[in-house]
mmCIF file with all atom_site columns, C-alpha atoms in Angstrom:
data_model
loop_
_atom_site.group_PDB
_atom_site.id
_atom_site.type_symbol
_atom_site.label_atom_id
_atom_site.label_alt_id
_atom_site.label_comp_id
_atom_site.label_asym_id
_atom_site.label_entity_id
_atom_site.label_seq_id
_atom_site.pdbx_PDB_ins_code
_atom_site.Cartn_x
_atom_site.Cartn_y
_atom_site.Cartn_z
_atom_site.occupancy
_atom_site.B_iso_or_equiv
_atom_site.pdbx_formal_charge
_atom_site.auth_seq_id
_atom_site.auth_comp_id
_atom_site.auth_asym_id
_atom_site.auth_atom_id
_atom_site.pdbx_PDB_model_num
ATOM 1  C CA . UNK R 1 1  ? -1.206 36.342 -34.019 1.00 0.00 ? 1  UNK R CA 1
ATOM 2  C CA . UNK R 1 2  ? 1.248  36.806 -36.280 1.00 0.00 ? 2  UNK R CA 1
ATOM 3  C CA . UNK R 1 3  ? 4.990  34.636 -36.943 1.00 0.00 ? 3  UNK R CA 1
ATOM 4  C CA . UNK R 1 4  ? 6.664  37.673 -38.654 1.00 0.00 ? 4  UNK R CA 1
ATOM 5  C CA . UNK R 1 5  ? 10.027 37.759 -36.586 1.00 0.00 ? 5  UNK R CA 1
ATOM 6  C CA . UNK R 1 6  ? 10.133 41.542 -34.968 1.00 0.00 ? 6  UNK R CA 1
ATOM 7  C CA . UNK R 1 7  ? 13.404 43.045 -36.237 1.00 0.00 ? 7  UNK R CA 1
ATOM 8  C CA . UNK R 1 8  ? 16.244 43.003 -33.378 1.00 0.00 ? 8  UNK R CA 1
ATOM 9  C CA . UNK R 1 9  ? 18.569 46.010 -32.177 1.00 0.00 ? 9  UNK R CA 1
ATOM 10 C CA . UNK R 1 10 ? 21.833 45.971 -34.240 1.00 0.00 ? 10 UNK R CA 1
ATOM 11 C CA . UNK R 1 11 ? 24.486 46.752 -32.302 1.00 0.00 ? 11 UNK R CA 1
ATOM 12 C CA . UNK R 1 12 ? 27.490 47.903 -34.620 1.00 0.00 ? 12 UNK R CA 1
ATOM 13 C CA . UNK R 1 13 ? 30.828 47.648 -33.001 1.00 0.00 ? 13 UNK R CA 1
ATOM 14 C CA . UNK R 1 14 ? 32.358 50.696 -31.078 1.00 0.00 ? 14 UNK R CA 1
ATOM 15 C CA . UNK R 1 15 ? 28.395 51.907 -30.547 1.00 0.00 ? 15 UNK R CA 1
ATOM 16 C CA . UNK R 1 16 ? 26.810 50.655 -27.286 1.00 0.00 ? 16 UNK R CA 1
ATOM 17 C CA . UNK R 1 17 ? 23.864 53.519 -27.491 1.00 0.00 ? 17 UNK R CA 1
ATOM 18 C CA . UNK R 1 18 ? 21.082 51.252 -26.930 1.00 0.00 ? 18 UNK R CA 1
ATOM 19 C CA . UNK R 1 19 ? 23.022 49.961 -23.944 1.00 0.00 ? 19 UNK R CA 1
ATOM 20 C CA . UNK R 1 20 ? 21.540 52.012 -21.527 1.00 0.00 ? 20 UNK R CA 1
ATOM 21 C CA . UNK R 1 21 ? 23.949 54.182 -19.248 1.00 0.00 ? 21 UNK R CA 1
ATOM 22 C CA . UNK R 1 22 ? 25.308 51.995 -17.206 1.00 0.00 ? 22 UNK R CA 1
ATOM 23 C CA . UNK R 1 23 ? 27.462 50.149 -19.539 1.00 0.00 ? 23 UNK R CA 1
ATOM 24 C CA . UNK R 1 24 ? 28.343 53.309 -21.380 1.00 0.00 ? 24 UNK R CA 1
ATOM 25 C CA . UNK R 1 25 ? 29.563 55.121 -18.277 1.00 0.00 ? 25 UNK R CA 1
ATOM 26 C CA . UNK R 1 26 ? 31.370 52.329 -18.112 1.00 0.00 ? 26 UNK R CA 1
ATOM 27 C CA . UNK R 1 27 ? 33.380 52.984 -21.154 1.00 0.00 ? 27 UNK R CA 1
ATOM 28 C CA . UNK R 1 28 ? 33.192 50.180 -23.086 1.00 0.00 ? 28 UNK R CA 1
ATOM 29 C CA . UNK R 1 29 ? 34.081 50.256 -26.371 1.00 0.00 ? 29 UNK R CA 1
ATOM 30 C CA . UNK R 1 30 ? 32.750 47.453 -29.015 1.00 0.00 ? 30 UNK R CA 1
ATOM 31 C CA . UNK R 1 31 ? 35.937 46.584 -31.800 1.00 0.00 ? 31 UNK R CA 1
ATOM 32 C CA . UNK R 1 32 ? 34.410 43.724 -33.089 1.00 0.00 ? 32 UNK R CA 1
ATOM 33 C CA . UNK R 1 33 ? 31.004 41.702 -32.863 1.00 0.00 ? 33 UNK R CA 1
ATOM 34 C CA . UNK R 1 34 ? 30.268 38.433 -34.550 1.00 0.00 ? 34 UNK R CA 1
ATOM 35 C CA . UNK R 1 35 ? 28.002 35.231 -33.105 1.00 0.00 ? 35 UNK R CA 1
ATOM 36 C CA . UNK R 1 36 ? 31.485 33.751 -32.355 1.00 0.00 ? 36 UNK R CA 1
ATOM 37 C CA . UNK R 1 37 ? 33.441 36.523 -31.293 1.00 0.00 ? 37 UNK R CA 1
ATOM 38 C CA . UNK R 1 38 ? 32.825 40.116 -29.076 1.00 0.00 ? 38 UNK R CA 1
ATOM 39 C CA . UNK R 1 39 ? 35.920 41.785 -28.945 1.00 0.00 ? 39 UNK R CA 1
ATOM 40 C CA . UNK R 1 40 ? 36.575 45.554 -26.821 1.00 0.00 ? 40 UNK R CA 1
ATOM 41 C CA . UNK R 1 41 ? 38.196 47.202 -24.835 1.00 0.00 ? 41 UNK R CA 1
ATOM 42 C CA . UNK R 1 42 ? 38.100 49.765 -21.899 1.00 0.00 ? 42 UNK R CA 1
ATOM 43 C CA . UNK R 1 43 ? 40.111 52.909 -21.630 1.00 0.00 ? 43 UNK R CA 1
ATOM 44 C CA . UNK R 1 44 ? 41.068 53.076 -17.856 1.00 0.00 ? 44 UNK R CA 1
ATOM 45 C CA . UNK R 1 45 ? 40.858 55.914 -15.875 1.00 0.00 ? 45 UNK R CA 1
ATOM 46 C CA . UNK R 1 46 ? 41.696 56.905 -12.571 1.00 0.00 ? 46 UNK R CA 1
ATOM 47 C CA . UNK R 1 47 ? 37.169 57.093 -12.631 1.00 0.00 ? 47 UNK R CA 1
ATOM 48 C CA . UNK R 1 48 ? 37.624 53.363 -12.552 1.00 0.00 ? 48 UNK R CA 1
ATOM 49 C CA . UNK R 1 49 ? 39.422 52.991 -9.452  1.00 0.00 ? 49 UNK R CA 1
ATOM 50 C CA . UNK R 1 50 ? 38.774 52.088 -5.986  1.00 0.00 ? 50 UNK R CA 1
ATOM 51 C CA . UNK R 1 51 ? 39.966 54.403 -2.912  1.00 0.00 ? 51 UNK R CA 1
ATOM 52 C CA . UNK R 1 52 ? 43.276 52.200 -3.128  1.00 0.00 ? 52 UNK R CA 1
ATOM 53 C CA . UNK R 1 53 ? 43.959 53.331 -6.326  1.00 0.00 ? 53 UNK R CA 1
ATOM 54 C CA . UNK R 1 54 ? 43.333 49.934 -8.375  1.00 0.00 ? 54 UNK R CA 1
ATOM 55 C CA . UNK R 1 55 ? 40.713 48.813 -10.577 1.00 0.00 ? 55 UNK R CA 1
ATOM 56 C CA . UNK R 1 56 ? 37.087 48.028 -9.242  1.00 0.00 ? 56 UNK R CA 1
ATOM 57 C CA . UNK R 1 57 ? 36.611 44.704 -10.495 1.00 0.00 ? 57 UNK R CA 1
ATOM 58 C CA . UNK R 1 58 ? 33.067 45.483 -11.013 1.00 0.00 ? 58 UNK R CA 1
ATOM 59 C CA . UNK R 1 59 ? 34.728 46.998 -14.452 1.00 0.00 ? 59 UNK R CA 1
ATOM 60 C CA . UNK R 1 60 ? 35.475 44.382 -15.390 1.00 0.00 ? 60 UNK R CA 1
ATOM 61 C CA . UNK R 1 61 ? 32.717 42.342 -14.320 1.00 0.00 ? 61 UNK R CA 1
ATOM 62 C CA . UNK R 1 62 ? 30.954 44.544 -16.176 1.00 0.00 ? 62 UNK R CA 1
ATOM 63 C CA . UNK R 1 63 ? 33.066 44.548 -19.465 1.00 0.00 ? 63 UNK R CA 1
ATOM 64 C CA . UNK R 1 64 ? 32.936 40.242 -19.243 1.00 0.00 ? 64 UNK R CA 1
ATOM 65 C CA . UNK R 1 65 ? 28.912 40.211 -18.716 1.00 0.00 ? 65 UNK R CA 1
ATOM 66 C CA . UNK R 1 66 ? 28.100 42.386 -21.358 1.00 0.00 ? 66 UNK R CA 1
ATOM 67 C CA . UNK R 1 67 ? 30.438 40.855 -23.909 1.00 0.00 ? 67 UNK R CA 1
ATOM 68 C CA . UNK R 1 68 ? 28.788 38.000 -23.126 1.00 0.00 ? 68 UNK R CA 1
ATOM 69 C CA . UNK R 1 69 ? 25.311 39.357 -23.782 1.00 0.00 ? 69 UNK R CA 1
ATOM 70 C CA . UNK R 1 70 ? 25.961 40.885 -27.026 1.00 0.00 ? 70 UNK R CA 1
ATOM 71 C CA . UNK R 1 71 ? 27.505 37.661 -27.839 1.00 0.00 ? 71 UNK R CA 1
ATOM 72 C CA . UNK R 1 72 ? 24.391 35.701 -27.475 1.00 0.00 ? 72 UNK R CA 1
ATOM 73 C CA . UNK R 1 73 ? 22.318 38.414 -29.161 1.00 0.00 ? 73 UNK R CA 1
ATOM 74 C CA . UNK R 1 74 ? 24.360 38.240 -31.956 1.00 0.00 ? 74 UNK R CA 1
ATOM 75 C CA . UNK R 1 75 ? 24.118 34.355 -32.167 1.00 0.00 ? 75 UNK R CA 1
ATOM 76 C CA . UNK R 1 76 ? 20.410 34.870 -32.291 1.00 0.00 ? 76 UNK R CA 1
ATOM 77 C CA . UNK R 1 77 ? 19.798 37.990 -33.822 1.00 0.00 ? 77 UNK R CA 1
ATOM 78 C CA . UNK R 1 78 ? 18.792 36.733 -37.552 1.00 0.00 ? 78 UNK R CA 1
#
């Protein structure tokens, strides 16, 4: 068994391609990634709205969990 670390995805800021398509369809956009800070953003559409015309809040639940995951990965990545 070997205890060489296996290298982890990078994820560079504005790029979520290994993200799968759910958070890209999303729209997300990385502007900054650190193991203290995620900052992004999402462009808003009228594809992000409800029937009512507002914002489905699972955008944004969506924009808050993932944040938080690349957080952590970054924290951990080395």
């Amino acid at each position: 068994m070997s205890t060489t670390p296996s290298a982890s995805p990078r994820i560079e800021p504005t790029s979520l391609e290994p993200a799968g398509a759910f958070v890209t369809h999303a729209g997300l956009i990385l502007d900054e990634v650190s193991p203290t800070h995620v900052l992004g953003h999402i462009e808003l559409s009228s594809d992000h709205h409800t029937p009512w015309g507002i914002v489905h809040g699972g955008v944004y639940s969506t924009a808050v969990e993932s944040a938080a995951s690349i957080g952590a990965s970054a924290v951990v990545r080395d």
